[in-house]
PDB file of C-alpha atoms in Angstrom:
ATOM      1  CA  MET R   1     -11.872  30.889  12.354  1.00 45.00           C
ATOM      2  CA  ARG R   2     -14.984  31.775  14.309  1.00 45.00           C
ATOM      3  CA  ALA R   3     -17.179  29.768  16.650  1.00 47.00           C
ATOM      4  CA  GLU R   4     -21.016  29.566  15.757  1.00 48.00           C
ATOM      5  CA  ARG R   5     -23.380  29.952  18.388  1.00 45.00           C
ATOM      6  CA  THR R   6     -26.823  28.361  18.847  1.00 47.00           C
ATOM      7  CA  SER R   7     -30.076  29.712  19.586  1.00 50.00           C
ATOM      8  CA  SER R   8     -29.749  28.803  23.301  1.00 48.00           C
ATOM      9  CA  PRO R   9     -27.244  31.477  25.308  1.00 48.00           C
ATOM     10  CA  THR R  10     -25.931  28.504  27.581  1.00 48.00           C
ATOM     11  CA  GLU R  11     -25.133  26.190  24.761  1.00 48.00           C
ATOM     12  CA  VAL R  12     -22.237  26.631  22.531  1.00 46.00           C
ATOM     13  CA  CYS R  13     -21.814  24.822  19.299  1.00 47.00           C
ATOM     14  CA  TYR R  14     -18.392  23.370  18.753  1.00 47.00           C
ATOM     15  CA  GLU R  15     -18.632  23.866  14.947  1.00 50.00           C
ATOM     16  CA  ARG R  16     -15.974  25.920  13.555  1.00 53.00           C
ATOM     17  CA  ARG R  17     -15.605  27.602  10.231  1.00 55.00           C
ATOM     18  CA  VAL R  18     -12.130  27.731   8.561  1.00 50.00           C
ATOM     19  CA  GLN R  19     -11.301  29.911   5.655  1.00 50.00           C
ATOM     20  CA  VAL R  20      -9.946  27.526   2.918  1.00 50.00           C
ATOM     21  CA  ILE R  21      -9.058  29.405  -0.543  1.00 57.00           C
ATOM     22  CA  GLY R  22     -11.790  31.800  -0.192  1.00 57.00           C
ATOM     23  CA  GLN R  23     -14.519  29.223   1.077  1.00 56.00           C
ATOM     24  CA  SER R  24     -15.705  28.801   4.517  1.00 53.00           C
ATOM     25  CA  THR R  25     -15.630  25.015   5.585  1.00 59.00           C
ATOM     26  CA  PRO R  26     -17.084  23.625   8.569  1.00 59.00           C
ATOM     27  CA  PHE R  27     -14.709  22.173  11.172  1.00 66.00           C
ATOM     28  CA  ALA R  28     -16.645  20.138  13.718  1.00 83.00           C
ATOM     29  CA  PRO R  29     -15.231  17.497  16.332  1.00 86.00           C
ATOM     30  CA  ALA R  30     -17.738  15.133  14.963  1.00 90.00           C
ATOM     31  CA  VAL R  31     -16.155  15.339  11.496  1.00 90.00           C
ATOM     32  CA  VAL R  32     -12.609  14.937  12.916  1.00 92.00           C
ATOM     33  CA  GLY R  33     -13.783  11.841  14.766  1.00 94.00           C
ATOM     34  CA  ALA R  34     -15.456  10.404  11.793  1.00 95.00           C
ATOM     35  CA  ILE R  35     -12.368  11.120   9.652  1.00 95.00           C
ATOM     36  CA  ALA R  36     -10.214   9.471  12.464  1.00 96.00           C
ATOM     37  CA  LEU R  37     -12.024   6.453  12.986  1.00 98.00           C
ATOM     38  CA  GLY R  38     -12.408   5.941   9.231  1.00 97.00           C
ATOM     39  CA  GLY R  39      -8.663   6.548   8.714  1.00 97.00           C
ATOM     40  CA  ALA R  40      -7.895   3.903  11.605  1.00 98.00           C
ATOM     41  CA  ILE R  41      -9.975   1.255   9.878  1.00 98.00           C
ATOM     42  CA  GLY R  42      -8.842   1.853   6.472  1.00 97.00           C
ATOM     43  CA  ALA R  43      -5.319   1.664   7.465  1.00 97.00           C
ATOM     44  CA  THR R  44      -5.822  -1.436   9.423  1.00 98.00           C
ATOM     45  CA  GLY R  45      -7.583  -2.856   6.491  1.00 97.00           C
ATOM     46  CA  ARG R  46      -4.548  -2.018   4.147  1.00 97.00           C
ATOM     47  CA  TRP R  47      -2.132  -3.685   6.620  1.00 97.00           C
ATOM     48  CA  GLY R  48      -4.656  -6.839   6.794  1.00 97.00           C
ATOM     49  CA  VAL R  49      -4.298  -6.980   2.978  1.00 96.00           C
ATOM     50  CA  ALA R  50      -0.616  -6.824   2.929  1.00 94.00           C
ATOM     51  CA  GLU R  51      -0.401  -9.405   5.599  1.00 94.00           C
ATOM     52  CA  ILE R  52      -2.775 -11.867   3.371  1.00 94.00           C
ATOM     53  CA  VAL R  53      -0.692 -11.020   0.248  1.00 91.00           C
ATOM     54  CA  GLU R  54       2.543 -11.737   2.086  1.00 87.00           C
ATOM     55  CA  THR R  55       1.242 -15.007   3.309  1.00 88.00           C
ATOM     56  CA  ILE R  56       0.112 -16.312  -0.091  1.00 87.00           C
ATOM     57  CA  GLY R  57       3.326 -15.384  -1.456  1.00 76.00           C
ATOM     58  CA  SER R  58       6.660 -17.650  -1.077  1.00 64.00           C
ATOM     59  CA  PRO R  59       8.361 -16.703   2.039  1.00 61.00           C
ATOM     60  CA  THR R  60      11.722 -17.453   0.379  1.00 60.00           C
ATOM     61  CA  ALA R  61      11.194 -15.403  -2.789  1.00 60.00           C
ATOM     62  CA  THR R  62      12.446 -11.663  -3.183  1.00 61.00           C
ATOM     63  CA  PRO R  63       9.392  -9.634  -3.710  1.00 61.00           C
ATOM     64  CA  SER R  64       9.475  -8.258  -7.125  1.00 79.00           C
ATOM     65  CA  TRP R  65       5.904  -6.882  -7.696  1.00 88.00           C
ATOM     66  CA  PRO R  66       4.151  -4.613  -4.878  1.00 92.00           C
ATOM     67  CA  TRP R  67       1.085  -6.568  -5.210  1.00 93.00           C
ATOM     68  CA  ALA R  68      -0.564  -5.406  -1.776  1.00 94.00           C
ATOM     69  CA  THR R  69      -0.236  -1.803  -2.583  1.00 95.00           C
ATOM     70  CA  LEU R  70      -1.632  -2.196  -6.256  1.00 96.00           C
ATOM     71  CA  ILE R  71      -4.518  -4.203  -4.732  1.00 96.00           C
ATOM     72  CA  VAL R  72      -5.611  -1.666  -2.024  1.00 97.00           C
ATOM     73  CA  ASN R  73      -5.132   1.073  -4.332  1.00 97.00           C
ATOM     74  CA  VAL R  74      -7.253  -0.215  -7.295  1.00 98.00           C
ATOM     75  CA  VAL R  75      -9.960  -1.580  -4.788  1.00 97.00           C
ATOM     76  CA  GLY R  76     -10.017   1.821  -3.221  1.00 97.00           C
ATOM     77  CA  CYS R  77     -10.294   3.664  -6.293  1.00 97.00           C
ATOM     78  CA  ALA R  78     -13.245   1.625  -7.351  1.00 97.00           C
ATOM     79  CA  LEU R  79     -14.823   2.324  -3.848  1.00 97.00           C
ATOM     80  CA  ILE R  80     -14.068   5.810  -4.141  1.00 96.00           C
ATOM     81  CA  GLY R  81     -16.037   5.882  -7.583  1.00 95.00           C
ATOM     82  CA  LEU R  82     -19.055   4.203  -5.825  1.00 95.00           C
ATOM     83  CA  ALA R  83     -18.926   6.490  -2.912  1.00 96.00           C
ATOM     84  CA  ALA R  84     -18.911   9.528  -5.336  1.00 93.00           C
ATOM     85  CA  ARG R  85     -22.120   8.204  -7.046  1.00 92.00           C
ATOM     86  CA  ARG R  86     -23.895   7.497  -3.667  1.00 92.00           C
ATOM     87  CA  LEU R  87     -22.680   9.898  -1.042  1.00 94.00           C
ATOM     88  CA  ARG R  88     -23.140  13.678  -0.921  1.00 93.00           C
ATOM     89  CA  ARG R  89     -19.564  15.418  -0.675  1.00 91.00           C
ATOM     90  CA  GLY R  90     -19.271  17.289   2.479  1.00 87.00           C
ATOM     91  CA  SER R  91     -21.450  15.085   4.527  1.00 92.00           C
ATOM     92  CA  ILE R  92     -20.406  12.969   7.527  1.00 94.00           C
ATOM     93  CA  ALA R  93     -20.672   9.971   5.737  1.00 96.00           C
ATOM     94  CA  TRP R  94     -18.291  11.211   2.851  1.00 95.00           C
ATOM     95  CA  ASP R  95     -15.835  12.318   5.381  1.00 95.00           C
ATOM     96  CA  PHE R  96     -15.901   8.904   7.188  1.00 97.00           C
ATOM     97  CA  THR R  97     -16.036   6.766   3.995  1.00 97.00           C
ATOM     98  CA  VAL R  98     -13.773   8.867   1.448  1.00 96.00           C
ATOM     99  CA  THR R  99     -11.435  10.896   3.505  1.00 96.00           C
ATOM    100  CA  GLY R 100     -11.133   8.384   6.528  1.00 97.00           C
ATOM    101  CA  LEU R 101     -11.826   4.785   5.580  1.00 97.00           C
ATOM    102  CA  LEU R 102     -10.717   4.887   1.974  1.00 97.00           C
ATOM    103  CA  GLY R 103      -8.007   7.564   2.466  1.00 96.00           C
ATOM    104  CA  GLY R 104      -6.506   5.378   4.987  1.00 97.00           C
ATOM    105  CA  PHE R 105      -7.066   2.246   2.892  1.00 97.00           C
ATOM    106  CA  THR R 106      -5.199   3.723  -0.294  1.00 96.00           C
ATOM    107  CA  THR R 107      -1.601   4.615  -0.277  1.00 94.00           C
ATOM    108  CA  PHE R 108       0.055   6.979  -2.460  1.00 94.00           C
ATOM    109  CA  SER R 109       3.271   7.019  -0.273  1.00 94.00           C
ATOM    110  CA  ALA R 110       3.911   3.344  -0.286  1.00 94.00           C
ATOM    111  CA  LEU R 111       3.492   3.652  -4.025  1.00 95.00           C
ATOM    112  CA  ALA R 112       6.176   6.188  -4.501  1.00 96.00           C
ATOM    113  CA  VAL R 113       8.491   4.489  -2.120  1.00 95.00           C
ATOM    114  CA  GLU R 114       8.038   1.159  -3.960  1.00 95.00           C
ATOM    115  CA  LEU R 115       8.538   2.857  -7.232  1.00 95.00           C
ATOM    116  CA  ASN R 116      11.719   4.475  -5.957  1.00 95.00           C
ATOM    117  CA  ASP R 117      12.886   1.118  -4.531  1.00 93.00           C
ATOM    118  CA  LEU R 118      12.509  -0.568  -7.939  1.00 94.00           C
ATOM    119  CA  ALA R 119      14.249   2.125  -9.521  1.00 94.00           C
ATOM    120  CA  ASP R 120      17.236   1.894  -7.049  1.00 94.00           C
ATOM    121  CA  ALA R 121      17.402  -1.967  -7.517  1.00 92.00           C
ATOM    122  CA  ASP R 122      17.933  -1.348 -11.330  1.00 93.00           C
ATOM    123  CA  ARG R 123      14.492  -2.444 -12.100  1.00 93.00           C
ATOM    124  CA  LEU R 124      13.410   0.706 -13.704  1.00 94.00           C
ATOM    125  CA  PRO R 125      11.332  -1.008 -16.659  1.00 95.00           C
ATOM    126  CA  MET R 126       9.323  -2.866 -13.679  1.00 94.00           C
ATOM    127  CA  ALA R 127       9.000   0.253 -12.002  1.00 95.00           C
ATOM    128  CA  ILE R 128       7.673   2.028 -14.970  1.00 96.00           C
ATOM    129  CA  ALA R 129       5.277  -0.650 -15.662  1.00 96.00           C
ATOM    130  CA  TYR R 130       4.032  -0.662 -11.985  1.00 96.00           C
ATOM    131  CA  GLY R 131       3.452   3.000 -12.056  1.00 96.00           C
ATOM    132  CA  ALA R 132       1.696   2.767 -15.309  1.00 97.00           C
ATOM    133  CA  VAL R 133      -0.570  -0.248 -14.315  1.00 97.00           C
ATOM    134  CA  THR R 134      -1.445   1.374 -11.126  1.00 97.00           C
ATOM    135  CA  LEU R 135      -2.465   4.647 -12.552  1.00 97.00           C
ATOM    136  CA  VAL R 136      -4.566   3.025 -15.542  1.00 98.00           C
ATOM    137  CA  ALA R 137      -6.075   0.494 -13.211  1.00 98.00           C
ATOM    138  CA  GLY R 138      -6.921   2.968 -10.606  1.00 97.00           C
ATOM    139  CA  VAL R 139      -8.455   5.434 -13.128  1.00 96.00           C
ATOM    140  CA  GLY R 140     -10.203   2.699 -14.695  1.00 96.00           C
ATOM    141  CA  ALA R 141     -11.842   1.275 -11.506  1.00 96.00           C
ATOM    142  CA  THR R 142     -12.979   4.840 -10.604  1.00 96.00           C
ATOM    143  CA  LEU R 143     -14.698   5.464 -13.863  1.00 94.00           C
ATOM    144  CA  ILE R 144     -16.253   1.917 -14.001  1.00 94.00           C
ATOM    145  CA  ALA R 145     -17.439   2.424 -10.448  1.00 94.00           C
ATOM    146  CA  HIS R 146     -18.660   5.957 -11.114  1.00 91.00           C
ATOM    147  CA  ARG R 147     -20.384   5.487 -14.317  1.00 86.00           C
ATOM    148  CA  PRO R 148     -24.099   6.220 -14.382  1.00 73.00           C
ATOM    149  CA  VAL R 149     -26.268   3.025 -13.738  1.00 66.00           C
ATOM    150  CA  GLU R 150     -28.608   2.413 -16.940  1.00 61.00           C
ATOM    151  CA  VAL R 151     -32.348   2.021 -16.065  1.00 54.00           C
ATOM    152  CA  GLY R 152     -33.435  -1.656 -15.786  1.00 57.00           C
ATOM    153  CA  GLU R 153     -29.774  -2.655 -14.408  1.00 50.00           C
TER     154      GLU R 153
END
């Protein structure tokens, strides 16, 4: 890692370059801040969706299908597909939107825990269905959102 100097001898640029598998990648406080802010907003949005889904559901029923996680992951995949079409990878907008906001909004870890919980509760067919639905819907949403737009649409 090395610091980059600006043209002025009294001004030091805080941008850093980090070696990542043979590539030099910029590491700047603005990028870290954008990712952190986006992540905080995205995670809060995920929490909000979970609260809304829980409110809509029956308070006495045992939850059987992890709707909140499925919703945020599929919606997040669609939004990542749109972002991949509209934002330049490596830009601060990409870092904020995809890495931060949508990275905080979507959740693979909750999916893994919920799959494990379903399997532990002897609901293996439901766990397999949930995993398959999440994978197919997520990839499908990304492909649909990322598809090229036809002229005239």
